[in-house]
Amino acid sequence: MTKEKSRKQLLSTNDEFVTFSARMLILAGEHKKQLQIAGYCILVIIILFTAGNIYLKNRNSKAQDAYNTAYYAISGNISPEKKQEIYSKAREDFGKVLSGYKMSKAASLTIPQMAHIDFLEKKYDDAIKKYQDYLDKRPAEPYYSYALIALSTCYEEKGDYDTAVNILEKAVAKSEGYSKEQAMLSLAGIYRVKKNFAKSNEILKDFIEKFPSSSFIEVAKASISS
């Protein structure tokens, strides 16, 4: 008798023994109108999200076109008499991408490109500031290691080889693949300039061991000092 009563008590305790799915169905039945409203809200959110994606895709496309125009302008062979005009126009175009398409993917690369123009014009301090700004704001960018290499080149051109070495050592530690190859070869080159041939040879031998299939392998072998 006690067992039978206990079983009835157990069966009557719906909140404890009704499955979660069943409770959700009951809740849905009790709040059908509210759920319909919620459904409309979700639909509106989806529509807005889709529209936002289309808008951003269009903005990215326009930004990329503007970026490419400026990029290719400074990438080709430029006659000395045209340099100043082309650099000035490219800087202006990159600036438009940065100010007009801030949320675009292309905008994230305009700062190092503007820094590169400064470098080409031998404005090394200005280039350093821009590269450092990019590195500080975008530590997770895929081009981070390339920006480090470019920054080191600015210091190298200024004759500050110790700072250039420190930056390149960081680039070697943080990069992989092609960017690591570039960082190691640049580092070996600076040590040669500093006449530390033993350290330069050590890096080059490490390069040859790590990247036997590199397109720069013969350059590395030829650069080892006897």
PDB file of C-alpha atoms in Angstrom, residues 2-221:
ATOM      1  CA  THR A   2       2.816   2.328   0.916  1.00  0.00           C
ATOM      2  CA  LYS A   3       4.643   1.449  -2.275  1.00  0.00           C
ATOM      3  CA  GLU A   4       1.507   2.145  -4.380  1.00  0.00           C
ATOM      4  CA  LYS A   5       0.980   5.521  -2.732  1.00  0.00           C
ATOM      5  CA  SER A   6       4.590   6.470  -3.211  1.00  0.00           C
ATOM      6  CA  ARG A   7       4.310   5.611  -6.920  1.00  0.00           C
ATOM      7  CA  LYS A   8       1.224   7.872  -7.270  1.00  0.00           C
ATOM      8  CA  GLN A   9       3.045  10.661  -5.499  1.00  0.00           C
ATOM      9  CA  LEU A  10       5.979  10.260  -7.866  1.00  0.00           C
ATOM     10  CA  LEU A  11       3.739  10.343 -10.943  1.00  0.00           C
ATOM     11  CA  SER A  12       2.026  13.515  -9.727  1.00  0.00           C
ATOM     12  CA  THR A  13       5.213  15.518  -9.333  1.00  0.00           C
ATOM     13  CA  ASN A  14       5.250  16.826 -12.912  1.00  0.00           C
ATOM     14  CA  ASP A  15       7.883  19.523 -12.406  1.00  0.00           C
ATOM     15  CA  GLU A  16      10.381  16.947 -11.254  1.00  0.00           C
ATOM     16  CA  PHE A  17       9.794  14.035 -13.631  1.00  0.00           C
ATOM     17  CA  VAL A  18       8.401  15.492 -16.877  1.00  0.00           C
ATOM     18  CA  THR A  19      11.210  15.606 -19.421  1.00  0.00           C
ATOM     19  CA  PHE A  20      12.766  18.895 -20.442  1.00  0.00           C
ATOM     20  CA  SER A  21      11.435  18.530 -24.014  1.00  0.00           C
ATOM     21  CA  ALA A  22       7.895  17.912 -22.789  1.00  0.00           C
ATOM     22  CA  ARG A  23       8.068  20.940 -20.520  1.00  0.00           C
ATOM     23  CA  MET A  24       9.202  23.067 -23.461  1.00  0.00           C
ATOM     24  CA  LEU A  25       6.189  21.878 -25.492  1.00  0.00           C
ATOM     25  CA  ILE A  26       3.855  22.755 -22.624  1.00  0.00           C
ATOM     26  CA  LEU A  27       5.538  26.154 -22.293  1.00  0.00           C
ATOM     27  CA  ALA A  28       5.193  26.733 -26.029  1.00  0.00           C
ATOM     28  CA  GLY A  29       1.482  25.965 -25.882  1.00  0.00           C
ATOM     29  CA  GLU A  30       0.957  28.353 -22.991  1.00  0.00           C
ATOM     30  CA  HIS A  31       2.948  31.173 -24.626  1.00  0.00           C
ATOM     31  CA  LYS A  32       2.104  30.689 -28.298  1.00  0.00           C
ATOM     32  CA  LYS A  33       1.436  34.369 -28.961  1.00  0.00           C
ATOM     33  CA  GLN A  34       4.642  35.502 -27.278  1.00  0.00           C
ATOM     34  CA  LEU A  35       6.656  32.957 -29.260  1.00  0.00           C
ATOM     35  CA  GLN A  36       5.086  34.154 -32.502  1.00  0.00           C
ATOM     36  CA  ILE A  37       6.205  37.688 -31.670  1.00  0.00           C
ATOM     37  CA  ALA A  38       9.673  36.369 -30.803  1.00  0.00           C
ATOM     38  CA  GLY A  39       9.725  34.558 -34.140  1.00  0.00           C
ATOM     39  CA  TYR A  40       9.011  37.794 -35.978  1.00  0.00           C
ATOM     40  CA  CYS A  41      11.792  39.490 -34.003  1.00  0.00           C
ATOM     41  CA  ILE A  42      14.256  36.749 -34.959  1.00  0.00           C
ATOM     42  CA  LEU A  43      13.207  37.082 -38.606  1.00  0.00           C
ATOM     43  CA  VAL A  44      13.812  40.830 -38.471  1.00  0.00           C
ATOM     44  CA  ILE A  45      17.246  40.230 -36.921  1.00  0.00           C
ATOM     45  CA  ILE A  46      18.120  37.735 -39.685  1.00  0.00           C
ATOM     46  CA  ILE A  47      17.003  40.206 -42.373  1.00  0.00           C
ATOM     47  CA  LEU A  48      19.030  43.015 -40.801  1.00  0.00           C
ATOM     48  CA  PHE A  49      22.066  40.737 -40.443  1.00  0.00           C
ATOM     49  CA  THR A  50      21.834  39.671 -44.098  1.00  0.00           C
ATOM     50  CA  ALA A  51      21.397  43.253 -45.264  1.00  0.00           C
ATOM     51  CA  GLY A  52      24.359  44.282 -43.118  1.00  0.00           C
ATOM     52  CA  ASN A  53      26.527  41.576 -44.656  1.00  0.00           C
ATOM     53  CA  ILE A  54      25.581  42.654 -48.186  1.00  0.00           C
ATOM     54  CA  TYR A  55      26.350  46.281 -47.283  1.00  0.00           C
ATOM     55  CA  LEU A  56      29.734  45.373 -45.778  1.00  0.00           C
ATOM     56  CA  LYS A  57      30.572  43.159 -48.754  1.00  0.00           C
ATOM     57  CA  ASN A  58      29.830  46.066 -51.092  1.00  0.00           C
ATOM     58  CA  ARG A  59      31.874  48.428 -48.935  1.00  0.00           C
ATOM     59  CA  ASN A  60      34.746  45.921 -48.862  1.00  0.00           C
ATOM     60  CA  SER A  61      34.649  45.696 -52.654  1.00  0.00           C
ATOM     61  CA  LYS A  62      34.789  49.475 -53.106  1.00  0.00           C
ATOM     62  CA  ALA A  63      37.518  49.791 -50.487  1.00  0.00           C
ATOM     63  CA  GLN A  64      39.561  47.049 -52.146  1.00  0.00           C
ATOM     64  CA  ASP A  65      39.276  48.764 -55.530  1.00  0.00           C
ATOM     65  CA  ALA A  66      40.474  52.058 -54.045  1.00  0.00           C
ATOM     66  CA  TYR A  67      43.265  50.274 -52.168  1.00  0.00           C
ATOM     67  CA  ASN A  68      44.415  48.425 -55.303  1.00  0.00           C
ATOM     68  CA  THR A  69      44.586  51.661 -57.291  1.00  0.00           C
ATOM     69  CA  ALA A  70      46.953  53.200 -54.742  1.00  0.00           C
ATOM     70  CA  TYR A  71      48.920  49.981 -54.205  1.00  0.00           C
ATOM     71  CA  TYR A  72      49.685  49.325 -57.873  1.00  0.00           C
ATOM     72  CA  ALA A  73      50.603  52.966 -58.404  1.00  0.00           C
ATOM     73  CA  ILE A  74      53.612  52.601 -56.080  1.00  0.00           C
ATOM     74  CA  SER A  75      54.464  48.993 -56.974  1.00  0.00           C
ATOM     75  CA  GLY A  76      55.657  49.503 -60.543  1.00  0.00           C
ATOM     76  CA  ASN A  77      58.732  51.178 -61.958  1.00  0.00           C
ATOM     77  CA  ILE A  78      58.440  54.899 -61.311  1.00  0.00           C
ATOM     78  CA  SER A  79      60.545  57.455 -63.139  1.00  0.00           C
ATOM     79  CA  PRO A  80      62.406  59.871 -60.815  1.00  0.00           C
ATOM     80  CA  GLU A  81      60.508  62.906 -62.113  1.00  0.00           C
ATOM     81  CA  LYS A  82      57.155  61.220 -61.394  1.00  0.00           C
ATOM     82  CA  LYS A  83      57.950  59.853 -57.935  1.00  0.00           C
ATOM     83  CA  GLN A  84      56.759  62.762 -55.839  1.00  0.00           C
ATOM     84  CA  GLU A  85      53.502  63.091 -57.760  1.00  0.00           C
ATOM     85  CA  ILE A  86      52.719  59.357 -57.578  1.00  0.00           C
ATOM     86  CA  TYR A  87      53.643  59.028 -53.899  1.00  0.00           C
ATOM     87  CA  SER A  88      51.503  62.036 -53.020  1.00  0.00           C
ATOM     88  CA  LYS A  89      48.507  60.661 -54.952  1.00  0.00           C
ATOM     89  CA  ALA A  90      48.908  57.168 -53.455  1.00  0.00           C
ATOM     90  CA  ARG A  91      49.104  58.605 -49.942  1.00  0.00           C
ATOM     91  CA  GLU A  92      45.913  60.556 -50.620  1.00  0.00           C
ATOM     92  CA  ASP A  93      44.144  57.440 -51.979  1.00  0.00           C
ATOM     93  CA  PHE A  94      45.200  55.291 -49.035  1.00  0.00           C
ATOM     94  CA  GLY A  95      43.981  58.045 -46.723  1.00  0.00           C
ATOM     95  CA  LYS A  96      40.565  57.947 -48.407  1.00  0.00           C
ATOM     96  CA  VAL A  97      40.346  54.188 -47.840  1.00  0.00           C
ATOM     97  CA  LEU A  98      41.247  54.643 -44.191  1.00  0.00           C
ATOM     98  CA  SER A  99      38.749  57.451 -43.573  1.00  0.00           C
ATOM     99  CA  GLY A 100      35.937  56.366 -45.891  1.00  0.00           C
ATOM    100  CA  TYR A 101      35.963  52.595 -45.377  1.00  0.00           C
ATOM    101  CA  LYS A 102      37.099  52.132 -41.781  1.00  0.00           C
ATOM    102  CA  MET A 103      35.276  48.810 -41.355  1.00  0.00           C
ATOM    103  CA  SER A 104      36.702  47.270 -44.528  1.00  0.00           C
ATOM    104  CA  LYS A 105      39.474  44.689 -44.666  1.00  0.00           C
ATOM    105  CA  ALA A 106      41.524  46.909 -46.955  1.00  0.00           C
ATOM    106  CA  ALA A 107      41.537  49.731 -44.395  1.00  0.00           C
ATOM    107  CA  SER A 108      43.591  47.615 -41.984  1.00  0.00           C
ATOM    108  CA  LEU A 109      46.463  47.540 -44.487  1.00  0.00           C
ATOM    109  CA  THR A 110      46.528  51.206 -45.418  1.00  0.00           C
ATOM    110  CA  ILE A 111      48.711  52.251 -42.467  1.00  0.00           C
ATOM    111  CA  PRO A 112      51.665  49.993 -43.385  1.00  0.00           C
ATOM    112  CA  GLN A 113      51.285  51.029 -47.039  1.00  0.00           C
ATOM    113  CA  MET A 114      51.435  54.696 -46.054  1.00  0.00           C
ATOM    114  CA  ALA A 115      54.457  53.824 -43.924  1.00  0.00           C
ATOM    115  CA  HIS A 116      56.022  52.222 -46.995  1.00  0.00           C
ATOM    116  CA  ILE A 117      55.574  55.458 -48.936  1.00  0.00           C
ATOM    117  CA  ASP A 118      57.352  57.309 -46.111  1.00  0.00           C
ATOM    118  CA  PHE A 119      60.145  54.738 -46.342  1.00  0.00           C
ATOM    119  CA  LEU A 120      60.465  55.211 -50.114  1.00  0.00           C
ATOM    120  CA  GLU A 121      60.727  58.963 -49.507  1.00  0.00           C
ATOM    121  CA  LYS A 122      63.411  58.287 -46.859  1.00  0.00           C
ATOM    122  CA  LYS A 123      61.170  59.684 -44.110  1.00  0.00           C
ATOM    123  CA  TYR A 124      62.222  56.889 -41.791  1.00  0.00           C
ATOM    124  CA  ASP A 125      60.966  58.388 -38.531  1.00  0.00           C
ATOM    125  CA  ASP A 126      57.490  58.884 -40.018  1.00  0.00           C
ATOM    126  CA  ALA A 127      57.536  55.335 -41.371  1.00  0.00           C
ATOM    127  CA  ILE A 128      58.573  53.956 -37.980  1.00  0.00           C
ATOM    128  CA  LYS A 129      55.662  55.718 -36.257  1.00  0.00           C
ATOM    129  CA  LYS A 130      53.140  54.289 -38.718  1.00  0.00           C
ATOM    130  CA  TYR A 131      54.521  50.754 -38.618  1.00  0.00           C
ATOM    131  CA  GLN A 132      54.566  50.842 -34.827  1.00  0.00           C
ATOM    132  CA  ASP A 133      50.993  52.137 -34.771  1.00  0.00           C
ATOM    133  CA  TYR A 134      49.911  49.227 -36.975  1.00  0.00           C
ATOM    134  CA  LEU A 135      51.777  46.699 -34.814  1.00  0.00           C
ATOM    135  CA  ASP A 136      50.300  48.091 -31.590  1.00  0.00           C
ATOM    136  CA  LYS A 137      46.718  48.069 -32.877  1.00  0.00           C
ATOM    137  CA  ARG A 138      46.684  44.811 -34.856  1.00  0.00           C
ATOM    138  CA  PRO A 139      48.798  42.168 -33.093  1.00  0.00           C
ATOM    139  CA  ALA A 140      46.706  39.338 -34.557  1.00  0.00           C
ATOM    140  CA  GLU A 141      46.937  40.433 -38.200  1.00  0.00           C
ATOM    141  CA  PRO A 142      48.460  37.904 -40.642  1.00  0.00           C
ATOM    142  CA  TYR A 143      50.808  40.638 -41.900  1.00  0.00           C
ATOM    143  CA  TYR A 144      52.176  41.355 -38.419  1.00  0.00           C
ATOM    144  CA  SER A 145      55.521  39.655 -39.062  1.00  0.00           C
ATOM    145  CA  TYR A 146      55.956  41.489 -42.383  1.00  0.00           C
ATOM    146  CA  ALA A 147      55.360  44.798 -40.615  1.00  0.00           C
ATOM    147  CA  LEU A 148      58.066  43.845 -38.109  1.00  0.00           C
ATOM    148  CA  ILE A 149      60.501  43.164 -40.949  1.00  0.00           C
ATOM    149  CA  ALA A 150      59.613  46.487 -42.581  1.00  0.00           C
ATOM    150  CA  LEU A 151      60.053  48.286 -39.256  1.00  0.00           C
ATOM    151  CA  SER A 152      63.496  46.732 -38.805  1.00  0.00           C
ATOM    152  CA  THR A 153      64.473  47.936 -42.290  1.00  0.00           C
ATOM    153  CA  CYS A 154      63.673  51.514 -41.269  1.00  0.00           C
ATOM    154  CA  TYR A 155      66.033  51.247 -38.308  1.00  0.00           C
ATOM    155  CA  GLU A 156      68.651  49.584 -40.506  1.00  0.00           C
ATOM    156  CA  GLU A 157      68.497  52.502 -42.951  1.00  0.00           C
ATOM    157  CA  LYS A 158      68.958  54.883 -40.016  1.00  0.00           C
ATOM    158  CA  GLY A 159      72.048  52.928 -38.962  1.00  0.00           C
ATOM    159  CA  ASP A 160      70.452  51.683 -35.731  1.00  0.00           C
ATOM    160  CA  TYR A 161      71.458  48.059 -36.249  1.00  0.00           C
ATOM    161  CA  ASP A 162      70.939  46.945 -32.659  1.00  0.00           C
ATOM    162  CA  THR A 163      67.262  47.941 -32.697  1.00  0.00           C
ATOM    163  CA  ALA A 164      66.864  46.340 -36.126  1.00  0.00           C
ATOM    164  CA  VAL A 165      68.337  43.087 -34.778  1.00  0.00           C
ATOM    165  CA  ASN A 166      65.989  43.077 -31.771  1.00  0.00           C
ATOM    166  CA  ILE A 167      62.954  43.557 -34.012  1.00  0.00           C
ATOM    167  CA  LEU A 168      64.045  40.850 -36.457  1.00  0.00           C
ATOM    168  CA  GLU A 169      64.664  38.369 -33.655  1.00  0.00           C
ATOM    169  CA  LYS A 170      61.068  38.970 -32.588  1.00  0.00           C
ATOM    170  CA  ALA A 171      59.918  38.484 -36.190  1.00  0.00           C
ATOM    171  CA  VAL A 172      61.806  35.184 -36.473  1.00  0.00           C
ATOM    172  CA  ALA A 173      60.233  33.940 -33.238  1.00  0.00           C
ATOM    173  CA  LYS A 174      56.682  34.955 -34.201  1.00  0.00           C
ATOM    174  CA  SER A 175      56.567  34.066 -37.900  1.00  0.00           C
ATOM    175  CA  GLU A 176      56.271  30.939 -40.018  1.00  0.00           C
ATOM    176  CA  GLY A 177      56.922  30.026 -43.623  1.00  0.00           C
ATOM    177  CA  TYR A 178      57.902  32.730 -46.092  1.00  0.00           C
ATOM    178  CA  SER A 179      57.897  35.584 -43.568  1.00  0.00           C
ATOM    179  CA  LYS A 180      60.232  33.584 -41.311  1.00  0.00           C
ATOM    180  CA  GLU A 181      62.572  33.041 -44.258  1.00  0.00           C
ATOM    181  CA  GLN A 182      62.648  36.774 -44.932  1.00  0.00           C
ATOM    182  CA  ALA A 183      63.239  37.600 -41.277  1.00  0.00           C
ATOM    183  CA  MET A 184      66.121  35.122 -40.954  1.00  0.00           C
ATOM    184  CA  LEU A 185      67.858  36.310 -44.133  1.00  0.00           C
ATOM    185  CA  SER A 186      67.447  39.947 -43.087  1.00  0.00           C
ATOM    186  CA  LEU A 187      68.858  39.160 -39.657  1.00  0.00           C
ATOM    187  CA  ALA A 188      71.855  37.368 -41.172  1.00  0.00           C
ATOM    188  CA  GLY A 189      72.396  40.364 -43.447  1.00  0.00           C
ATOM    189  CA  ILE A 190      72.495  42.847 -40.574  1.00  0.00           C
ATOM    190  CA  TYR A 191      74.978  40.706 -38.669  1.00  0.00           C
ATOM    191  CA  ARG A 192      77.193  40.771 -41.777  1.00  0.00           C
ATOM    192  CA  VAL A 193      76.945  44.572 -41.845  1.00  0.00           C
ATOM    193  CA  LYS A 194      77.954  44.554 -38.165  1.00  0.00           C
ATOM    194  CA  LYS A 195      80.860  42.279 -39.190  1.00  0.00           C
ATOM    195  CA  ASN A 196      79.640  39.545 -36.875  1.00  0.00           C
ATOM    196  CA  PHE A 197      80.210  36.860 -39.502  1.00  0.00           C
ATOM    197  CA  ALA A 198      80.053  33.989 -37.029  1.00  0.00           C
ATOM    198  CA  LYS A 199      76.501  34.917 -35.987  1.00  0.00           C
ATOM    199  CA  SER A 200      75.493  35.552 -39.596  1.00  0.00           C
ATOM    200  CA  ASN A 201      76.802  32.116 -40.640  1.00  0.00           C
ATOM    201  CA  GLU A 202      74.983  30.478 -37.729  1.00  0.00           C
ATOM    202  CA  ILE A 203      71.650  31.958 -38.863  1.00  0.00           C
ATOM    203  CA  LEU A 204      72.276  31.043 -42.509  1.00  0.00           C
ATOM    204  CA  LYS A 205      73.108  27.429 -41.631  1.00  0.00           C
ATOM    205  CA  ASP A 206      69.953  27.264 -39.513  1.00  0.00           C
ATOM    206  CA  PHE A 207      68.026  28.676 -42.480  1.00  0.00           C
ATOM    207  CA  ILE A 208      69.420  26.003 -44.818  1.00  0.00           C
ATOM    208  CA  GLU A 209      68.465  23.281 -42.345  1.00  0.00           C
ATOM    209  CA  LYS A 210      64.946  24.640 -41.761  1.00  0.00           C
ATOM    210  CA  PHE A 211      64.112  25.564 -45.361  1.00  0.00           C
ATOM    211  CA  PRO A 212      65.913  23.148 -47.726  1.00  0.00           C
ATOM    212  CA  SER A 213      63.315  23.759 -50.454  1.00  0.00           C
ATOM    213  CA  SER A 214      63.330  27.552 -50.182  1.00  0.00           C
ATOM    214  CA  SER A 215      63.751  29.576 -53.366  1.00  0.00           C
ATOM    215  CA  PHE A 216      66.424  31.490 -51.418  1.00  0.00           C
ATOM    216  CA  ILE A 217      68.468  28.408 -50.523  1.00  0.00           C
ATOM    217  CA  GLU A 218      71.262  29.181 -53.012  1.00  0.00           C
ATOM    218  CA  VAL A 219      71.410  32.779 -51.801  1.00  0.00           C
ATOM    219  CA  ALA A 220      71.794  31.533 -48.231  1.00  0.00           C
ATOM    220  CA  LYS A 221      74.554  29.091 -49.203  1.00  0.00           C
TER     221      LYS A 221
END
